[in-house]
Tab-separated table of C-alpha atoms in Angstrom:
chain	number	residue	atom	x	y	z
A	264	MET	CA	-15.052	8.551	16.814
A	265	ALA	CA	-16.311	10.094	20.145
A	266	ASN	CA	-14.224	9.666	23.441
A	267	PRO	CA	-15.401	6.928	25.562
A	268	GLU	CA	-17.059	8.449	28.875
A	269	VAL	CA	-14.410	7.913	31.971
A	270	PRO	CA	-16.835	6.756	34.438
A	271	HIS	CA	-16.817	8.788	37.860
A	272	ARG	CA	-16.270	6.797	41.213
A	273	PRO	CA	-19.325	6.857	43.375
A	274	TRP	CA	-18.882	9.372	46.162
A	275	THR	CA	-18.805	6.491	48.883
A	276	GLN	CA	-15.623	4.621	47.191
A	277	ARG	CA	-14.064	8.735	47.365
A	278	TYR	CA	-15.003	8.957	50.582
A	279	HIS	CA	-13.635	5.484	51.761
A	280	VAL	CA	-10.193	6.077	49.973
A	281	ALA	CA	-9.879	9.336	52.027
A	282	ALA	CA	-10.585	8.285	55.381
A	283	ILE	CA	-8.164	5.347	54.618
A	284	GLY	CA	-5.609	8.191	53.816
A	285	TRP	CA	-6.184	10.282	56.485
A	286	SER	CA	-6.197	7.440	59.006
A	287	ALA	CA	-2.901	6.519	57.922
A	288	LEU	CA	-1.581	9.987	57.521
A	289	LEU	CA	-2.658	9.940	61.810
A	290	ILE	CA	-1.083	6.719	62.271
A	291	ALA	CA	2.165	7.608	60.970
A	292	LEU	CA	1.876	10.882	62.934
A	293	LEU	CA	1.318	8.767	66.167
A	294	VAL	CA	4.414	6.475	65.402
A	295	ALA	CA	6.601	9.626	64.547
A	296	SER	CA	5.492	11.229	67.746
A	297	SER	CA	5.721	8.511	70.030
A	298	ILE	CA	9.435	7.519	68.509
A	299	MET	CA	10.614	11.412	69.070
A	300	THR	CA	8.911	11.766	72.534
A	301	GLY	CA	10.262	8.405	73.680
A	302	ALA	CA	6.785	7.171	74.459
A	303	ASN	CA	7.229	3.268	75.256
A	304	PHE	CA	3.631	1.744	74.976
A	305	SER	CA	5.025	-1.870	75.692
A	306	ILE	CA	5.532	-0.505	79.205
A	307	PHE	CA	2.399	0.380	79.424
A	308	LEU	CA	1.004	-2.704	78.264
A	309	ALA	CA	3.314	-4.702	80.439
A	310	ASN	CA	2.064	-3.024	83.434
A	311	ILE	CA	-1.658	-2.785	82.424
A	312	ASP	CA	-2.368	-5.574	84.842
A	313	GLN	CA	-1.639	-3.134	87.847
A	314	PHE	CA	-4.038	-0.605	86.364
A	315	PHE	CA	-6.803	-3.285	86.632
A	316	ALA	CA	-5.493	-4.262	89.833
A	317	LEU	CA	-5.997	-0.634	90.896
A	318	LEU	CA	-9.527	-0.605	89.652
A	319	GLY	CA	-10.250	-3.483	91.481
A	320	GLN	CA	-9.313	-1.868	94.716
A	321	MET	CA	-11.096	1.170	93.977
A	322	SER	CA	-14.572	-0.965	93.202
A	323	HIS	CA	-14.858	-1.035	96.907
A	324	PRO	CA	-15.375	2.332	98.315
A	325	THR	CA	-14.882	2.671	101.827
A	326	TRP	CA	-18.414	4.552	102.313
A	327	ALA	CA	-17.394	5.468	105.843
A	328	TYR	CA	-15.082	8.090	104.261
A	329	THR	CA	-18.181	10.198	103.399
A	330	LYS	CA	-18.558	11.738	106.715
A	331	ILE	CA	-14.968	12.978	106.831
A	332	ILE	CA	-14.844	14.423	103.392
A	333	ILE	CA	-18.430	16.535	103.634
A	334	GLN	CA	-16.817	19.719	104.953
A	335	PRO	CA	-13.918	19.997	102.644
A	336	LEU	CA	-16.268	19.105	99.452
A	337	TYR	CA	-18.044	21.992	100.449
A	338	GLU	CA	-15.114	23.908	101.030
A	339	THR	CA	-14.232	22.690	97.334
A	340	ILE	CA	-17.852	23.981	96.086
A	341	GLN	CA	-16.902	27.206	97.966
A	342	MET	CA	-13.449	27.826	96.304
A	343	ALA	CA	-15.050	26.757	92.632
A	344	LEU	CA	-17.802	29.183	93.135
A	345	LEU	CA	-16.079	32.184	94.249
A	346	GLY	CA	-13.012	31.875	91.974
A	347	THR	CA	-15.482	31.428	89.064
A	348	THR	CA	-17.326	34.190	89.870
A	349	ILE	CA	-14.649	36.811	90.662
A	350	GLY	CA	-13.000	35.826	87.489
A	351	ALA	CA	-16.280	35.921	85.232
A	352	ALA	CA	-16.906	39.111	86.691
A	353	LEU	CA	-13.495	40.580	85.640
A	354	ALA	CA	-14.045	39.005	82.174
A	355	VAL	CA	-16.692	41.158	81.288
A	356	PRO	CA	-15.236	44.498	80.408
A	357	PHE	CA	-12.338	43.035	78.923
A	358	SER	CA	-14.118	40.825	76.464
A	359	LEU	CA	-15.700	43.622	75.659
A	360	LEU	CA	-12.477	45.712	74.806
A	361	ALA	CA	-11.100	42.425	72.764
A	362	ALA	CA	-14.400	42.312	70.517
A	363	SER	CA	-13.565	43.585	67.141
A	364	ASN	CA	-17.134	44.636	66.073
A	365	LEU	CA	-17.257	46.783	69.503
A	366	VAL	CA	-13.602	48.290	69.289
A	367	THR	CA	-12.344	49.719	66.519
A	368	ASN	CA	-8.648	51.097	67.808
A	369	GLN	CA	-6.811	48.023	67.037
A	370	ILE	CA	-3.824	48.809	69.076
A	371	LEU	CA	-6.052	48.508	72.093
A	372	ARG	CA	-8.107	45.711	70.840
A	373	ASN	CA	-4.703	44.038	70.407
A	374	LEU	CA	-3.217	44.630	73.665
A	375	ILE	CA	-5.914	43.402	75.387
A	376	ARG	CA	-5.884	39.849	73.705
A	377	PHE	CA	-1.923	39.947	74.260
A	378	PHE	CA	-2.668	40.335	78.019
A	379	LEU	CA	-5.865	37.741	77.946
A	380	ASP	CA	-2.912	35.291	75.977
A	381	LEU	CA	-0.910	35.570	78.831
A	382	VAL	CA	-2.958	35.010	81.363
A	383	ARG	CA	-3.956	31.764	79.753
A	384	THR	CA	-0.728	30.717	79.390
A	385	LEU	CA	0.195	30.531	82.919
A	386	PRO	CA	-0.775	26.889	84.159
A	387	ASP	CA	-3.159	26.771	87.242
A	388	LEU	CA	-0.312	24.933	89.178
A	389	LEU	CA	2.309	27.217	88.919
A	390	MET	CA	-0.008	29.831	90.077
A	391	ALA	CA	-1.331	27.639	92.960
A	392	ALA	CA	2.363	27.174	93.735
A	393	ILE	CA	2.964	30.754	93.599
A	394	PHE	CA	-0.126	31.719	95.717
A	395	VAL	CA	0.502	29.218	98.383
A	396	ALA	CA	4.186	30.617	98.727
A	397	ILE	CA	2.643	34.513	98.928
A	398	PHE	CA	-0.929	33.684	100.934
A	399	GLY	CA	0.071	30.448	102.636
A	400	ILE	CA	-1.552	26.940	102.600
A	401	GLY	CA	-5.274	27.319	102.658
A	402	SER	CA	-8.067	28.020	100.591
A	403	THR	CA	-7.183	31.737	99.726
A	404	ALA	CA	-3.981	30.485	97.270
A	405	GLY	CA	-7.125	28.208	95.325
A	406	VAL	CA	-9.768	31.277	95.208
A	407	VAL	CA	-7.013	33.277	93.608
A	408	THR	CA	-5.507	30.686	91.518
A	409	LEU	CA	-9.052	29.696	90.062
A	410	ALA	CA	-9.966	33.602	89.420
A	411	ILE	CA	-7.430	33.883	87.387
A	412	PHE	CA	-7.940	30.862	85.118
A	413	SER	CA	-11.526	31.552	85.046
A	414	PHE	CA	-10.782	35.487	83.939
A	415	GLY	CA	-8.563	34.066	80.973
A	416	MET	CA	-10.615	31.039	80.269
A	417	VAL	CA	-14.583	32.879	80.080
A	418	SER	CA	-12.793	36.313	78.598
A	419	LYS	CA	-11.209	34.062	75.384
A	420	LEU	CA	-14.945	32.462	75.154
A	421	PHE	CA	-17.169	35.879	75.468
A	422	TYR	CA	-15.335	38.100	73.040
A	423	GLU	CA	-15.847	35.417	70.524
A	424	VAL	CA	-19.241	35.058	71.079
A	425	ILE	CA	-19.585	39.059	71.100
A	426	GLU	CA	-18.089	38.985	67.537
A	427	THR	CA	-20.912	36.766	66.273
A	428	ILE	CA	-23.671	39.003	67.433
A	429	ASP	CA	-26.233	40.800	65.135
A	430	MET	CA	-25.232	44.259	64.837
A	431	GLY	CA	-28.400	45.736	63.869
A	432	PRO	CA	-29.629	46.600	67.638
A	433	LEU	CA	-26.285	48.408	68.124
A	434	GLU	CA	-27.100	50.363	64.878
A	435	ALA	CA	-30.477	51.331	65.841
A	436	LEU	CA	-29.492	52.798	69.508
A	437	LYS	CA	-26.590	54.481	67.640
A	438	SER	CA	-28.732	56.263	64.767
A	439	VAL	CA	-30.719	57.869	68.291
A	440	GLY	CA	-27.726	58.587	69.609
A	441	ALA	CA	-27.619	56.278	72.422
A	442	SER	CA	-24.536	56.200	74.554
A	443	LYS	CA	-22.452	53.302	74.679
A	444	VAL	CA	-23.345	52.027	78.123
A	445	THR	CA	-26.963	52.103	76.716
A	446	LEU	CA	-25.537	50.404	73.775
A	447	ILE	CA	-23.950	47.153	75.911
A	448	TRP	CA	-26.927	47.330	78.350
A	449	TYR	CA	-29.710	46.942	75.575
A	450	ALA	CA	-28.262	45.559	72.729
A	451	VAL	CA	-25.130	43.450	73.391
A	452	LEU	CA	-25.762	41.648	76.987
A	453	PRO	CA	-29.139	40.456	76.000
A	454	GLN	CA	-27.909	38.616	73.171
A	455	ILE	CA	-24.945	36.874	75.131
A	456	LEU	CA	-26.624	36.210	78.313
A	457	ASN	CA	-27.796	32.790	77.463
A	458	GLN	CA	-24.052	31.793	76.524
A	459	PHE	CA	-22.513	33.739	79.276
A	460	VAL	CA	-24.687	31.536	81.731
A	461	SER	CA	-23.592	28.456	80.282
A	462	TYR	CA	-19.836	29.416	79.864
A	463	PHE	CA	-19.703	30.179	83.717
A	464	LEU	CA	-21.201	26.630	84.698
A	465	TYR	CA	-19.056	25.091	82.417
A	466	THR	CA	-16.141	27.058	83.782
A	467	LEU	CA	-17.173	25.873	87.249
A	468	GLU	CA	-17.574	22.753	86.593
A	469	ILE	CA	-14.266	22.877	85.028
A	470	ASN	CA	-12.754	24.473	88.628
A	471	VAL	CA	-14.461	21.887	90.865
A	472	ARG	CA	-12.380	19.611	89.066
A	473	ALA	CA	-9.314	21.492	89.008
A	474	SER	CA	-9.490	22.490	92.896
A	475	THR	CA	-9.445	18.831	93.762
A	476	VAL	CA	-6.211	19.163	91.821
A	477	LEU	CA	-4.907	22.262	93.440
A	478	GLY	CA	-4.921	20.393	96.585
A	479	TYR	CA	-2.031	18.693	96.506
A	480	LEU	CA	0.211	21.951	96.628
A	481	GLY	CA	-1.686	23.054	99.851
A	482	ALA	CA	-4.317	25.081	97.923
A	483	GLY	CA	-7.262	23.489	100.678
A	484	GLY	CA	-10.394	21.535	99.642
A	485	ILE	CA	-10.861	18.148	98.893
A	486	GLY	CA	-7.495	17.657	97.076
A	487	VAL	CA	-5.409	17.501	100.540
A	488	TYR	CA	-7.988	14.550	101.623
A	489	LEU	CA	-7.441	13.072	97.696
A	490	GLN	CA	-3.647	13.401	98.367
A	491	ARG	CA	-3.400	11.734	101.919
A	492	SER	CA	-5.478	8.849	100.651
A	493	LEU	CA	-3.030	8.163	97.437
A	494	GLY	CA	-0.301	8.581	100.084
A	495	GLU	CA	-1.517	6.287	102.383
A	496	PHE	CA	-2.989	3.353	99.719
A	497	ASN	CA	-6.322	3.981	100.920
A	498	TYR	CA	-8.057	3.256	97.363
A	499	GLY	CA	-11.454	3.014	98.698
A	500	ALA	CA	-10.952	6.409	99.993
A	501	THR	CA	-9.826	7.635	96.860
A	502	ALA	CA	-12.842	5.849	95.034
A	503	VAL	CA	-15.264	7.702	97.639
A	504	ILE	CA	-13.687	11.213	97.048
A	505	ILE	CA	-13.740	10.504	92.898
A	506	LEU	CA	-17.479	10.027	93.590
A	507	ALA	CA	-18.412	12.592	95.435
A	508	THR	CA	-16.885	14.989	92.837
A	509	LEU	CA	-19.004	13.576	90.345
A	510	VAL	CA	-21.789	13.799	91.739
A	511	VAL	CA	-20.936	17.583	92.407
A	512	VAL	CA	-20.134	17.741	88.523
A	513	LEU	CA	-23.169	16.395	87.395
A	514	ILE	CA	-25.424	18.513	89.494
A	515	ILE	CA	-23.471	21.547	87.997
A	516	ASP	CA	-23.968	19.869	84.484
A	517	GLY	CA	-28.168	19.442	85.178
A	518	LEU	CA	-28.270	23.194	86.317
A	519	SER	CA	-26.372	24.645	83.343
A	520	ASN	CA	-29.012	22.634	81.215
A	521	HIS	CA	-32.100	23.195	82.950
A	522	LEU	CA	-31.054	27.376	83.014
A	523	ARG	CA	-30.534	27.159	79.367
A	524	ARG	CA	-33.725	25.896	78.975
A	525	VAL	CA	-35.512	28.690	81.000
A	526	LEU	CA	-33.305	31.363	79.402
A	527	LEU	CA	-34.219	30.444	75.722
């Protein structure tokens, strides 16, 4: 007598079972994490009315404050642009040395990657506090902080892109005795130019937002005025600063999309 055929569950049913299982595991991890960290969500729910009251005050921006923040906003953009440019320029040679398909010396490559990991480990607020103590209050501390942050971030993204390039052009140039500089200039950089521009603008966008926070520590820019408006409970002015920063971020994002279309 033939064994009866065991019916297979449809894939949709298997998908739902897996989704329920993963959702239950995620909820369990969230509950366990909140217990271990002492996070009390009941306090958040009990004070959520204050959150909406704050949003209500910020819903009436003090537009006259726009004239005051134009200059510091311009300074913030300059800080972000300068810091990003310096950091990205320094990231290029280190990224090339950290790429496994370009550098066969594993010891050198691991040392470079360890150095880059160390740079990314340093919190930007800690660096800002250190450089404010060294250079004093002003934009210099902010530029140096953003340059180091950009260097660590762009280096990581950049060498990962380099490791995915097509090695065919490199092998072709090697076969005719091309130098390493020629290999990088004609076989590597053309393949990663689009991604480099995209990562540069993405880092610039992050730095514009980060520079507003660095101003709390005296690193210059619009962050000083953001701290002042919050300290004076002038939430209408705070709303203007946030909206101005949003406009700058949107412009950078639009520029990034346009350049990607042009370069593709």
